[in-house]
Coordinates of C-alpha atoms in Angstrom, one line a residue:
M1 CA -143.7 10.4 -156.9
T2 CA -146.4 11.9 -159.1
H3 CA -145.9 12.4 -162.8
I4 CA -145.7 16.2 -162.3
Q5 CA -143.0 15.7 -159.6
W6 CA -141.1 13.3 -161.9
M7 CA -141.2 15.5 -165.0
P8 CA -138.6 18.1 -164.0
H9 CA -136.1 15.4 -163.2
A10 CA -136.5 13.9 -166.7
R11 CA -135.4 17.2 -168.4
R12 CA -132.6 16.9 -170.8
K13 CA -132.1 20.6 -171.3
G14 CA -132.9 23.7 -169.3
P15 CA -131.1 25.7 -166.7
G16 CA -129.2 23.3 -164.4
N17 CA -129.7 25.5 -161.4
I18 CA -133.5 25.3 -161.3
D19 CA -135.0 24.1 -158.1
K20 CA -136.8 21.0 -159.4
A21 CA -139.0 20.6 -156.3
K22 CA -140.2 24.3 -156.7
L23 CA -140.7 23.8 -160.4
A24 CA -142.9 20.7 -159.8
E25 CA -144.8 22.4 -157.0
C26 CA -145.5 25.4 -159.3
I27 CA -146.7 23.2 -162.2
Q28 CA -149.0 21.2 -159.9
T29 CA -150.3 24.3 -158.2
C30 CA -151.0 26.0 -161.5
F31 CA -153.2 23.1 -162.7
E32 CA -155.0 22.8 -159.3
C33 CA -155.7 26.5 -159.4
A34 CA -157.1 26.3 -162.9
Q35 CA -159.4 23.5 -161.9
T36 CA -160.6 25.3 -158.8
C37 CA -161.1 28.6 -160.7
G38 CA -163.1 26.8 -163.3
A39 CA -165.4 25.2 -160.7
C40 CA -165.8 28.6 -159.0
A41 CA -166.8 30.2 -162.3
D42 CA -169.3 27.4 -162.9
A43 CA -170.8 27.8 -159.4
C44 CA -171.0 31.6 -159.8
L45 CA -173.0 31.1 -163.0
S46 CA -175.6 29.2 -161.1
D47 CA -175.9 31.7 -158.3
E48 CA -179.0 33.8 -157.9
T49 CA -176.9 36.9 -158.0
V50 CA -175.0 36.0 -161.1
A51 CA -175.3 39.6 -162.5
E52 CA -173.3 40.8 -159.5
L53 CA -170.7 38.2 -160.0
T54 CA -169.8 39.1 -163.6
K55 CA -166.3 40.5 -162.8
C56 CA -165.6 37.5 -160.5
I57 CA -166.6 35.0 -163.3
R58 CA -164.5 36.8 -165.9
T59 CA -161.5 37.0 -163.5
T60 CA -161.7 33.3 -162.6
L61 CA -161.9 32.4 -166.3
D62 CA -158.9 34.5 -167.0
C63 CA -157.1 32.8 -164.2
V64 CA -158.0 29.4 -165.6
D65 CA -156.4 30.3 -169.0
I66 CA -153.3 31.8 -167.6
C67 CA -152.7 29.0 -165.0
V68 CA -153.1 26.3 -167.6
A69 CA -150.8 28.1 -170.0
T70 CA -148.2 28.6 -167.3
G71 CA -148.3 25.0 -166.1
K72 CA -148.0 23.7 -169.7
I73 CA -145.1 26.1 -170.5
L74 CA -143.2 25.2 -167.3
A75 CA -143.7 21.5 -167.9
R76 CA -141.9 21.8 -171.3
D77 CA -138.2 21.3 -171.7
A78 CA -137.7 25.0 -172.4
G79 CA -134.0 25.0 -173.0
D80 CA -132.3 28.3 -172.2
N81 CA -135.2 30.6 -172.7
A82 CA -135.6 31.8 -169.2
E83 CA -137.2 35.1 -170.4
I84 CA -140.4 33.2 -171.3
G85 CA -140.5 31.4 -168.0
H86 CA -140.1 34.6 -166.1
A87 CA -142.8 36.3 -168.1
V88 CA -145.4 33.6 -167.7
L89 CA -144.6 33.3 -163.9
R90 CA -145.1 37.1 -163.5
A91 CA -148.4 37.0 -165.5
C92 CA -149.7 34.0 -163.5
R93 CA -148.8 35.6 -160.2
A94 CA -150.6 38.8 -161.2
V95 CA -153.8 37.1 -162.4
C96 CA -153.8 34.8 -159.3
K97 CA -153.6 37.9 -157.1
A98 CA -156.4 39.6 -159.0
C99 CA -158.6 36.5 -158.9
A100 CA -157.9 35.9 -155.2
D101 CA -158.8 39.5 -154.4
E102 CA -162.0 39.4 -156.4
C103 CA -163.1 36.1 -155.0
A104 CA -162.4 37.3 -151.5
R105 CA -164.9 40.1 -152.1
H106 CA -167.5 37.5 -152.9
A107 CA -166.8 35.0 -150.2
S108 CA -170.4 35.3 -149.1
A109 CA -171.5 33.9 -152.5
G110 CA -170.4 30.5 -151.3
R111 CA -167.6 28.2 -150.2
H112 CA -166.5 28.0 -153.9
C113 CA -165.2 31.6 -153.7
E114 CA -163.4 30.9 -150.5
M115 CA -161.7 27.8 -152.0
C116 CA -160.8 29.8 -155.2
T117 CA -159.2 32.5 -153.1
E118 CA -157.1 29.9 -151.2
A119 CA -156.1 28.1 -154.5
C120 CA -155.1 31.4 -156.1
R121 CA -153.1 32.5 -153.1
R122 CA -151.2 29.2 -153.1
C123 CA -150.5 29.5 -156.8
E124 CA -149.4 33.2 -156.5
Q125 CA -147.0 32.1 -153.8
A126 CA -145.7 29.1 -155.8
C127 CA -145.0 31.5 -158.7
T128 CA -143.2 33.9 -156.4
D129 CA -141.1 31.1 -154.9
L130 CA -140.1 29.8 -158.3
L131 CA -139.3 33.2 -159.6
A132 CA -137.1 33.9 -156.5
S133 CA -135.2 30.6 -157.0
L134 CA -134.5 31.6 -160.6
G135 CA -132.8 34.8 -159.5

């Protein structure tokens, strides 16, 4: 069991009905997506057509920030404040969709954009699954 998988089981507070496996998966997926998006932005910056990739770079960097924030917030023992959890999950889902769509348009720029698209789609789905389990 990884630390991320273990963390939700160690919670002292929080909603008792939360699916701990989905929570752990979402936290892990957020951090993986952030790392993949950061690597994609870096690769885009070194591309010959960097000027054409400006929107892609900005979107991937936005995704990094939102995914890191979401992962950190979800990893906290948030008590009964489900409103914040819902809000960050919706924001993360939206930015992951935007980033995946943008990177998909630039898949010819390199494998990094393909990998970023895949990571963002996984994170978008993990956020959707966790939101659905929360009701």
